[in-house]
Short mmCIF file of C-alpha atoms in Angstrom, two decimals:
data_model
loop_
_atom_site.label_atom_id
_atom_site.label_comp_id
_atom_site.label_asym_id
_atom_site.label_seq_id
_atom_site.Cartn_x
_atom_site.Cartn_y
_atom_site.Cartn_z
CA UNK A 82 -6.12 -0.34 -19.59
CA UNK A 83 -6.74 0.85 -15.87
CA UNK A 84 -4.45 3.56 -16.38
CA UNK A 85 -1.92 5.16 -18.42
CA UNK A 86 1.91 6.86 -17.49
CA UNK A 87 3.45 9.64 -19.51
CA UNK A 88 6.90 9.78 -20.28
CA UNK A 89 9.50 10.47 -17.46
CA UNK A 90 10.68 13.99 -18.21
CA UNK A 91 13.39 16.15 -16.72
CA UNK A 92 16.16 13.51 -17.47
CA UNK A 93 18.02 12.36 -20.58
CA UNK A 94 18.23 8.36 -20.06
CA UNK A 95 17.77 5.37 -22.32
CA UNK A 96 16.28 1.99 -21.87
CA UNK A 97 18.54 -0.59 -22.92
CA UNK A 98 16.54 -3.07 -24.53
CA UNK A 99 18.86 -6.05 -23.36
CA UNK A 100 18.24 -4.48 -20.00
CA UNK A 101 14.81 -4.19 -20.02
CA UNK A 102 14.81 -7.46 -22.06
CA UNK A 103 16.40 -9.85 -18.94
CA UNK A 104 14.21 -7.79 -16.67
CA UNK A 105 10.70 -8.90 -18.06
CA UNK A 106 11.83 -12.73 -18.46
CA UNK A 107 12.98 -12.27 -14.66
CA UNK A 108 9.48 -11.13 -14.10
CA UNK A 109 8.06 -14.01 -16.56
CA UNK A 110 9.71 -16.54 -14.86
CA UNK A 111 8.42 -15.55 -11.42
CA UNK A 112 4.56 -15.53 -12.94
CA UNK A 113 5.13 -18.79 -13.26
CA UNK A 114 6.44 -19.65 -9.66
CA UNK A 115 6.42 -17.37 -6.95
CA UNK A 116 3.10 -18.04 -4.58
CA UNK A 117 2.32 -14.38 -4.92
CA UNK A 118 1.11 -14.81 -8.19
CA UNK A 119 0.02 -18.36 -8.24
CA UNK A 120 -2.94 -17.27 -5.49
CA UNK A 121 -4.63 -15.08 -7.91
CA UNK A 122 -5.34 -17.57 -9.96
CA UNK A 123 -8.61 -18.73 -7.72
CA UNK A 124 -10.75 -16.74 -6.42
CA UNK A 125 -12.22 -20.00 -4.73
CA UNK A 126 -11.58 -18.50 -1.09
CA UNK A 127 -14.13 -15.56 -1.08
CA UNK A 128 -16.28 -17.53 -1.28
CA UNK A 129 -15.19 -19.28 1.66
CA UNK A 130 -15.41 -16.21 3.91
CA UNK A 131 -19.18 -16.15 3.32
CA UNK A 132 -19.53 -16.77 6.99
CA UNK A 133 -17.34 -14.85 8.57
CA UNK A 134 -17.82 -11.74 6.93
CA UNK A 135 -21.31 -12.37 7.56
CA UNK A 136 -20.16 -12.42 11.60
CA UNK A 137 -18.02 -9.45 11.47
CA UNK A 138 -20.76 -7.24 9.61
CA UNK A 139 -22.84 -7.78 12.15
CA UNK A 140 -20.63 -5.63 14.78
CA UNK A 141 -20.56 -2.06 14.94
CA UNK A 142 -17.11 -1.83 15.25
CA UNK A 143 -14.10 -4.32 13.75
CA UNK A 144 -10.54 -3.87 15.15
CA UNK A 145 -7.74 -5.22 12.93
CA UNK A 146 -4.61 -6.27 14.68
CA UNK A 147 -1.49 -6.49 13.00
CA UNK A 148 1.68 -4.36 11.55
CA UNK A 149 3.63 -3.62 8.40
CA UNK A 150 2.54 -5.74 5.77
CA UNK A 151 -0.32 -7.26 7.51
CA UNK A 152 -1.95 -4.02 8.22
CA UNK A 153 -0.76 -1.41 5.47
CA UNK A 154 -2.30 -3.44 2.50
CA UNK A 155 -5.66 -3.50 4.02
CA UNK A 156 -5.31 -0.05 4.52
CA UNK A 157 -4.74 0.59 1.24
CA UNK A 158 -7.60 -1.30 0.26
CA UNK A 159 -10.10 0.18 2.59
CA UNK A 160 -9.64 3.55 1.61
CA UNK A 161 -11.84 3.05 -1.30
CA UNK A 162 -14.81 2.05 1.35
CA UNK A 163 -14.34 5.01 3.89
CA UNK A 164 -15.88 2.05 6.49
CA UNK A 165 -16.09 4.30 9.85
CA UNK A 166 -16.32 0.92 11.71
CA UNK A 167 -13.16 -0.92 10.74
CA UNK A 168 -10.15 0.48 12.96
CA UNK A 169 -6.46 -0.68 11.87
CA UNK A 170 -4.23 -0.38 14.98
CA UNK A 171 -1.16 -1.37 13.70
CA UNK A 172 0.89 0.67 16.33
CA UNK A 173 1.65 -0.26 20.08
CA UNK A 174 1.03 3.22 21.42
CA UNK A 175 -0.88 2.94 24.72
CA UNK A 176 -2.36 6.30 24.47
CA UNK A 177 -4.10 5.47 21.09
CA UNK A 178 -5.14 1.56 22.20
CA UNK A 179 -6.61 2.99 25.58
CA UNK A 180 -8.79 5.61 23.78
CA UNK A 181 -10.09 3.27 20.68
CA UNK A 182 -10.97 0.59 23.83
CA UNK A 183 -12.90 3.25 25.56
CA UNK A 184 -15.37 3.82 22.86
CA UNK A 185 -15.84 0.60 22.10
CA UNK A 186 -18.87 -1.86 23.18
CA UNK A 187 -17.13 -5.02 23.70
CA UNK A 188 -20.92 -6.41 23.14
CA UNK A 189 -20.98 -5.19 19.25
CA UNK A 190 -16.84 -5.40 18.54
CA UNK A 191 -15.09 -8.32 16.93
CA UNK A 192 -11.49 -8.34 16.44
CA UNK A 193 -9.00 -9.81 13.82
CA UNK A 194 -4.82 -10.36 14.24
CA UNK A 195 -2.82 -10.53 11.54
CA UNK A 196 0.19 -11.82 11.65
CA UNK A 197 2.67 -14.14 9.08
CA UNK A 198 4.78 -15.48 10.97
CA UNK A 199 2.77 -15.54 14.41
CA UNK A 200 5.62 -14.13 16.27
CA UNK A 201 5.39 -10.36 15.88
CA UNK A 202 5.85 -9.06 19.42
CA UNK A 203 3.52 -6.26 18.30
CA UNK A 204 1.12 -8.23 17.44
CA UNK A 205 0.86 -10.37 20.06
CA UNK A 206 1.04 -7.43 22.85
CA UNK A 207 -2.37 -6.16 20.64
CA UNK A 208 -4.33 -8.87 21.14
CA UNK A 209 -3.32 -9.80 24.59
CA UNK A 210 -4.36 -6.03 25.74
CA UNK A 211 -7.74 -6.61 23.84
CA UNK A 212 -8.21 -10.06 25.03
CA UNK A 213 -7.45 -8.40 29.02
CA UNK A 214 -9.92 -5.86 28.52
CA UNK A 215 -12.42 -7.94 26.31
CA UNK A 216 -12.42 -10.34 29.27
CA UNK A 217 -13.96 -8.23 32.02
CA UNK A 218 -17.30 -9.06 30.04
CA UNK A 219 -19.44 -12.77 29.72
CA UNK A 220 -19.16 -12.64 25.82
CA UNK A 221 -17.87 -16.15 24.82
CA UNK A 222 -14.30 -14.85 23.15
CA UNK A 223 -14.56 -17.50 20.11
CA UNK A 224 -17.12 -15.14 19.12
CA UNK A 225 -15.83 -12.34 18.88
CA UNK A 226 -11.99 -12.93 17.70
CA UNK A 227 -10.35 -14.29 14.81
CA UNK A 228 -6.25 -15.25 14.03
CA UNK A 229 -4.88 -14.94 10.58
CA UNK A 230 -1.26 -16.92 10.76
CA UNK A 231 0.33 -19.32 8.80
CA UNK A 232 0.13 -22.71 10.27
CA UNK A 233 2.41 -23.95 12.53
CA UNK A 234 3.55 -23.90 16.36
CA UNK A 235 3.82 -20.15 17.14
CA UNK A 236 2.75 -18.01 19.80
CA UNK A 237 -0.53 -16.51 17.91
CA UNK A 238 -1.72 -20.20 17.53
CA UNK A 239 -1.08 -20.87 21.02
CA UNK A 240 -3.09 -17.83 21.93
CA UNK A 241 -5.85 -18.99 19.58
CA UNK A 242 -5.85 -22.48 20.86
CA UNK A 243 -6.22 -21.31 24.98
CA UNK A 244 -8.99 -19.42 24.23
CA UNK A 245 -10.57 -21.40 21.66
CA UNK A 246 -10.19 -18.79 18.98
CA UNK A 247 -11.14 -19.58 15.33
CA UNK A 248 -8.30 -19.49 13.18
CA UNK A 249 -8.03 -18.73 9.18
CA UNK A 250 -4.65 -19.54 7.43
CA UNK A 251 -2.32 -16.89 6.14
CA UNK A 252 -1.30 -18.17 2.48
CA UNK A 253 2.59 -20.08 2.72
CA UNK A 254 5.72 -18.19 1.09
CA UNK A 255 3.95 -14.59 0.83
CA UNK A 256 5.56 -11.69 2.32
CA UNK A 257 3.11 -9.86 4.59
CA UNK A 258 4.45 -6.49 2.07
CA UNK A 259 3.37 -8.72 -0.77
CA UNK A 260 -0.42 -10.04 1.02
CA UNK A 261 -2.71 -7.57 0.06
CA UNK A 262 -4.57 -9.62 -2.20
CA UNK A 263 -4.57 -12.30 -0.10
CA UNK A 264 -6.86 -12.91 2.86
CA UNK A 265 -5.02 -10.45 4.69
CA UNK A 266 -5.96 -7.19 2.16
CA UNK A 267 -9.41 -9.31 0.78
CA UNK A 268 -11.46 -10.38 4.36
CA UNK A 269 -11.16 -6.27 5.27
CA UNK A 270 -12.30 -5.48 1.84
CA UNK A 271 -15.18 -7.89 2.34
CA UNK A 272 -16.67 -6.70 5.56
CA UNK A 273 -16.08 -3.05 4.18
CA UNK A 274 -18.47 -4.19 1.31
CA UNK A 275 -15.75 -3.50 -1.34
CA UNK A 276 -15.65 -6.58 -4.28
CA UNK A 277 -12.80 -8.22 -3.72
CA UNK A 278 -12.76 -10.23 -6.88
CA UNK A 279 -12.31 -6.69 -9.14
CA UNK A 280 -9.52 -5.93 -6.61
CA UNK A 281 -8.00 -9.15 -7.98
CA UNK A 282 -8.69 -8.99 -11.37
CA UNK A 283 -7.13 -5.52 -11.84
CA UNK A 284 -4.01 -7.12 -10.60
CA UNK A 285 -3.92 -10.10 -13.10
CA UNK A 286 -4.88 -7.74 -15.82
CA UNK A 287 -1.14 -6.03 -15.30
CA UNK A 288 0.22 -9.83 -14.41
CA UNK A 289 -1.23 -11.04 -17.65
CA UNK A 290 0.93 -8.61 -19.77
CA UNK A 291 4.03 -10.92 -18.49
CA UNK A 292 2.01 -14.14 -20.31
CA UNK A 293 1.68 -11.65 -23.96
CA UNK A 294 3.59 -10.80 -26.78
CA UNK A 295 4.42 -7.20 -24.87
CA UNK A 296 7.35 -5.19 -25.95
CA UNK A 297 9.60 -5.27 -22.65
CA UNK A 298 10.71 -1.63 -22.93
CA UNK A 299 7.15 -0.29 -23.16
CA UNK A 300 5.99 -2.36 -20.40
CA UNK A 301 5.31 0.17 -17.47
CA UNK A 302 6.82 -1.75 -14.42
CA UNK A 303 9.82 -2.31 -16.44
CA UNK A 304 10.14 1.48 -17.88
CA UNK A 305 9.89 2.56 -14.35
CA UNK A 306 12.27 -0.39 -13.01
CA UNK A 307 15.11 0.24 -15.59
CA UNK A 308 14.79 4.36 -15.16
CA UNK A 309 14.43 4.19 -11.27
CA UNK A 310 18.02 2.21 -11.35
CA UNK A 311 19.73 4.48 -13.99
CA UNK A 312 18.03 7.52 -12.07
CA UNK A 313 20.09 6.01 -8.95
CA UNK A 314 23.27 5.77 -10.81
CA UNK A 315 23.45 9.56 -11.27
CA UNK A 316 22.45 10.06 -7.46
CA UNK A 317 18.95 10.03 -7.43
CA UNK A 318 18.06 8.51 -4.31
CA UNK A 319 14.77 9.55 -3.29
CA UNK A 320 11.55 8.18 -4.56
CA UNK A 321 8.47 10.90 -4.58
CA UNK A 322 5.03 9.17 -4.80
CA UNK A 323 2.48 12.05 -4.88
CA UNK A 324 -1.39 11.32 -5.47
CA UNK A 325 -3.78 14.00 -6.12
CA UNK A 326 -5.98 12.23 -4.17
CA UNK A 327 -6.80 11.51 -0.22
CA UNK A 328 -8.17 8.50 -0.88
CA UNK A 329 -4.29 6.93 -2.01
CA UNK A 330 -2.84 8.33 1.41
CA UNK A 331 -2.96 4.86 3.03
CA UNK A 332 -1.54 3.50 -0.51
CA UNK A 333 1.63 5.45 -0.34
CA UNK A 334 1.80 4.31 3.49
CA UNK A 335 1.84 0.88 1.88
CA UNK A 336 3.81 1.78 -1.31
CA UNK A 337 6.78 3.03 0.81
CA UNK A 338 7.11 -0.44 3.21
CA UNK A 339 6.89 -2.33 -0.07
CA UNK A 340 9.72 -0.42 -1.71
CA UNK A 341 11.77 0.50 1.27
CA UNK A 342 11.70 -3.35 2.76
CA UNK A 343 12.40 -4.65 -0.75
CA UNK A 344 15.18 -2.89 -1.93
CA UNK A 345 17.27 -1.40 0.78
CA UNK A 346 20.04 -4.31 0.56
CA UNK A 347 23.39 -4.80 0.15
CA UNK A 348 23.70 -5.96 -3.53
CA UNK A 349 25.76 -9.19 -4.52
CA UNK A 350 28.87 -7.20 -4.73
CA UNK A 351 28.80 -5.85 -1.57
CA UNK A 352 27.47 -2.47 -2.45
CA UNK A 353 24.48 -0.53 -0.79
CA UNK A 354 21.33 -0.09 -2.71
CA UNK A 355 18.50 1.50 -2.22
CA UNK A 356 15.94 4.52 -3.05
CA UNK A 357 13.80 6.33 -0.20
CA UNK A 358 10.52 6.41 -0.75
CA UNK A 359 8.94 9.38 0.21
CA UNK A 360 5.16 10.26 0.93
CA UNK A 361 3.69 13.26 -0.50
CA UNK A 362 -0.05 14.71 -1.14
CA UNK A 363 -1.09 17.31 -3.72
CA UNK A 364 -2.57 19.47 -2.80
CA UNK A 365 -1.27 19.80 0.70
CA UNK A 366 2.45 19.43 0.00
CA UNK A 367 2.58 21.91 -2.54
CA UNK A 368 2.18 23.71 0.94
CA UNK A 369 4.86 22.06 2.75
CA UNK A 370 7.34 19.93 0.79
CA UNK A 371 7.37 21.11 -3.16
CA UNK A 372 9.93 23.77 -2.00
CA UNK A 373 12.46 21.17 -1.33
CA UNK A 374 11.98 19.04 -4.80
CA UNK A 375 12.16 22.75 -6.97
CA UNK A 376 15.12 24.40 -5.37
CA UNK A 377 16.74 21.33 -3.63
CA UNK A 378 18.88 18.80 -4.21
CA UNK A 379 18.29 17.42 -7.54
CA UNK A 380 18.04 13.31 -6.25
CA UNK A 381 14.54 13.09 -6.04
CA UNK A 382 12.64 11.33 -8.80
CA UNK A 383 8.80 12.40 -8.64
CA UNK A 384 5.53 9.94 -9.65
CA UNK A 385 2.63 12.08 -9.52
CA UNK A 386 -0.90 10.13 -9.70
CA UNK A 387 -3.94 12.45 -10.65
CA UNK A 388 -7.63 11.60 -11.23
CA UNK A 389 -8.97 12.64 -14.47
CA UNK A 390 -12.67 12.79 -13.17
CA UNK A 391 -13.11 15.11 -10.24
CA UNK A 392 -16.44 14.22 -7.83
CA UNK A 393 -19.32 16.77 -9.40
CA UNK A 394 -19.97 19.62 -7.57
CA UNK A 395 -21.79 22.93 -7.64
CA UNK A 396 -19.89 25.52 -9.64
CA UNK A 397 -19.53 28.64 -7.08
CA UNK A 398 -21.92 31.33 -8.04
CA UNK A 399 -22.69 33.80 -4.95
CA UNK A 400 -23.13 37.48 -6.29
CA UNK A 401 -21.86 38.76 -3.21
CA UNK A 402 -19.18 38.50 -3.27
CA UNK A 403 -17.21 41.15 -4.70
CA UNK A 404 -13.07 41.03 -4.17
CA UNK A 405 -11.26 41.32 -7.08
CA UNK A 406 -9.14 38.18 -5.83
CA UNK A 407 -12.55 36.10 -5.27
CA UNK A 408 -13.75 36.70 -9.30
CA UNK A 409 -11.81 33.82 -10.66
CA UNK A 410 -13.33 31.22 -8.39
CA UNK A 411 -16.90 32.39 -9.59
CA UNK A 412 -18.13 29.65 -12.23
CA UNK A 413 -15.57 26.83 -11.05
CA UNK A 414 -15.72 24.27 -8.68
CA UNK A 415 -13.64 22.63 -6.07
CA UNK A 416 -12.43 19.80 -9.02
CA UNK A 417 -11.49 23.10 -11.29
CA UNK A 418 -9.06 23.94 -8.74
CA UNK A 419 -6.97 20.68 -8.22
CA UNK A 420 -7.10 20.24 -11.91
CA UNK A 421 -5.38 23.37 -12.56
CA UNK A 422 -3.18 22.58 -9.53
CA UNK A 423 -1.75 19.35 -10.65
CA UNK A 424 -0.96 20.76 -13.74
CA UNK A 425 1.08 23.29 -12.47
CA UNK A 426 2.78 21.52 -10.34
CA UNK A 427 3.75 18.98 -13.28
CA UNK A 428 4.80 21.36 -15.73
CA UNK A 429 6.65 23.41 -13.02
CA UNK A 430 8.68 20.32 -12.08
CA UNK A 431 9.56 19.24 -15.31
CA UNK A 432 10.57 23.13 -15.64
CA UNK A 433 12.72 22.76 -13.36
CA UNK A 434 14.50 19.70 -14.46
CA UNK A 435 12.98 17.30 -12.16
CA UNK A 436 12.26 13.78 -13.50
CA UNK A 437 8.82 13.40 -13.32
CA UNK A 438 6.43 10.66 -14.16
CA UNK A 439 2.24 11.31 -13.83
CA UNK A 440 0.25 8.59 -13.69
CA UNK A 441 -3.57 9.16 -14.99
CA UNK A 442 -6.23 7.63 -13.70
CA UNK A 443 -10.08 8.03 -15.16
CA UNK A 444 -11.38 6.67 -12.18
CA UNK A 445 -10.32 5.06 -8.99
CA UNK A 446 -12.31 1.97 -8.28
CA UNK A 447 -11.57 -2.08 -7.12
CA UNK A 448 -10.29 -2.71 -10.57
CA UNK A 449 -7.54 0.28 -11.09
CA UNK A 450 -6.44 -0.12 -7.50
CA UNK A 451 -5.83 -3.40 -8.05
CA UNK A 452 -3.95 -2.76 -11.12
CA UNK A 453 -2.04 0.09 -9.19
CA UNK A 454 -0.78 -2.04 -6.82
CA UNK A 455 0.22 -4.73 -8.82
CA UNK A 456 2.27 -2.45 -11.29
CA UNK A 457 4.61 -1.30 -8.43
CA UNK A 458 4.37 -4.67 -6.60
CA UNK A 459 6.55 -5.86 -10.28
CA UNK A 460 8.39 -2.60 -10.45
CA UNK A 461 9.70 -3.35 -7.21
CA UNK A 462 10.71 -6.95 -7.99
CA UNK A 463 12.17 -5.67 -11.41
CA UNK A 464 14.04 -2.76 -9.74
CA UNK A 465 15.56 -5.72 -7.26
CA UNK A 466 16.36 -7.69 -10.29
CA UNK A 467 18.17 -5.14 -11.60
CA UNK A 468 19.96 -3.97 -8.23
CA UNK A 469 20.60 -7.58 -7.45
CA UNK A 470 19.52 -7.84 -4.35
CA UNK A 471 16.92 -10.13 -2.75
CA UNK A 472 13.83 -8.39 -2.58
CA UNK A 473 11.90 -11.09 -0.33
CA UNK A 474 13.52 -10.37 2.92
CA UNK A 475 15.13 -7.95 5.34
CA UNK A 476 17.95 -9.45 7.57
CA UNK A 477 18.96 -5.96 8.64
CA UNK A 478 15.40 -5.44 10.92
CA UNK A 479 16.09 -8.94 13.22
CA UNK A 480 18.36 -7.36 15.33
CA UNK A 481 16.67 -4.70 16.06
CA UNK A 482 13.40 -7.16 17.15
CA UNK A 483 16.23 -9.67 19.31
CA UNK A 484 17.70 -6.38 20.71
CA UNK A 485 13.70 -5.10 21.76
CA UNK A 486 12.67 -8.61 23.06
CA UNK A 487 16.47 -8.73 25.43
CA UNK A 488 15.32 -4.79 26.76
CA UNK A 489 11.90 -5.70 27.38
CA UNK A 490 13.19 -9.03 29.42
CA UNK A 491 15.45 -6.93 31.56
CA UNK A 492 12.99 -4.26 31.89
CA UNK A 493 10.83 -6.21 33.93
#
């Protein structure tokens, strides 16, 4: 087990076990078809990437194109390797391109856009601005770029096939929210020197509860599915997700598209669903946000993730110093500190009433951030399930990108 949850506290509810029951063969019955899960079965594919991981290593810096799903899982990957040459720009802020650009060598810099569907304006705009300023130089382009996109005739191909442009195939019939441990999450990992293949495997260790004899009402994903929608039926409509730790900032960042994207819908009958996820980090928003989940509104349901093992450190021991409020830091260390923290802040919030669920982690490597992911990646589907409501798309956001493409047209 990569982890473990304690109970959800704060709240009388039940889990129905007919409930919970049609949830996990939903979930079964997916293992067995949706593409998602029927890529991590081979591994085959790293291997593959030999080569151009080999390329991109060789740069000093690597800029990865791309937005929402094709940039926020490799984000979340990457913050395990803290790799000070691998820049995500998944934004179309001038001010922020224009000063990553300036420090750059175009000499040692190879770039890689992400995108599913090949059509993201975004994405496109991002690598046309690189490709304008990369071209003031005589490096041969080919070397230096790569496309991800699923094949077909869009505009990303088009780009890659003017400027002779290698191109790698994004996997058919996965969500860009749902790619991370596809080539989109994995080629990042790669050149960050992370190991892709435990990244994996920590995902089908959760998937491959769905294939046992597991009790559906004790199976995490499903606990948290079934609560999270009886939660919502007495008004909670917020969804906390607070890690203990900096390295899961990017996570949340990529924990709140998945949920957000996925199940704010209008259900079958014509009723709005849906649960705001919220980003949080303890310590820091003990400082700026735990005000509002104690004394406010009670429709916030709160997942706290600590680390069991802190990084060793020194305990503090200077004799000098002397205040009466310094003495009980003598003899502890930095890890003392957010241990005690955490557990304040958890026993405080269940004080107060607040359903609260902690999940413990004894270490945070490839293998339990792969399982991490994958546990909310099929609380999310089984919260949908539940909700009815399609948790694959999000017809609400295309008219927003027509309306932005018209504006930019008559802007010109």
């Amino acid at each position: 087990m990569h982890f473990y949850i304690q109970d959800i506290e704060g709240i009388e509810f039940s889990i129905e076990n007919w409930k919970a029951g049609k949830a996990f063969s939903h979930l079964s019955e997916l293992r067995q078809s949706l593409p998602l899960f029927k890529e991590l079965e081979d591994d085959s594919f790293i291997d593959d990437l030999d080569s151009v991981v080999e390329r991109y290593r060789a740069f000093d810096d690597v800029v990865i194109l791309g937005t929402g799903g094709s940039s926020l899982g490799g984000q979340a990957v990457l913050a395990l390797g803290q790799h000070p040459g691998i820049h995500f720009i998944d934004n179309i802020d001038s001010y922020t391109f224009a000063n990553l650009l300036a420090k750059l060598d175009p000499n040692k810099t190879g770039f890689i856009a992400i995108s599913k569907s090949g059509g993201t304006a975004e994405t496109l705009v991002q690598l046309l601005t690189c490709l304008q300023w990369f071209n003031v130089t005589a490096n041969k382009i080919s070397d230096h770029f790569l496309v991800i996109s699923e094949v077909g005739n869009s505009a990303l191909r088009h780009i890659a096939e003017t400027y002779s442009i290698p191109c790698l195939d994004h996997p058919l019939g996965i969500g860009g929210r749902y790619a991370a441990f596809t080539i989109v999450g994995m080629l990042p990992a790669l050149i960050a020197g992370l190991d892709a293949r435990a990244l994996r495997q920590g995902a089908r260790d959760v998937l491959a509860q769905l294939d046992s004899d597991h009790l559906a009402e004790s199976f995490a994903p499903i606990v948290g599915a079934v609560i999270a929608a009886e939660l919502n039926s007495k008004g909670y409509n917020q969804s906390i997700l607070m890690p203990y730790i900096d390295r899961l900032q990017t996570f949340s960042s990529w924990y709140c598209q998945l949920w957000a994207e996925s199940l704010g819908k209008v259900t079958k009958e014509g009723k709005a669903f849906g649960i705001t996820p919220v980003r949080a980090l303890g310590a820091v928003d003990q400082h700026s946000q735990l005000q509002l989940y104690l004394d406010g509104p009670r429709d916030k349901i709160m997942t706290l993730i600590v680390l069991e093992q802190q990084t060793p450190l020194e305990k503090l021991s200077i004799s000098s110093l002397t205040h009466h409020a310094l003495q009980d830091f003598i003899g502890t260390t930095m890890g003392d500190l957010l241990l005690a923290e955490q557990k304040a802040t958890i026993d405080v919030l269940r004080n107060r009433g607040c359903p609260t669920r902690v999940i413990r982690l004894k270490c945070l490597n490839e293998s339990v951030l792969g399982a991490l992911m994958m546990h909310f990646i099929l609380e999310t589907l089984a919260t949908a399930y539940l909700a009815e409501v399609d948790p694959f798309d999000q017809p609400a956001v295309e008219q927003g990108k027509l309306l932005a493409m018209e504006y930019l047209v008559r802007g010109k």
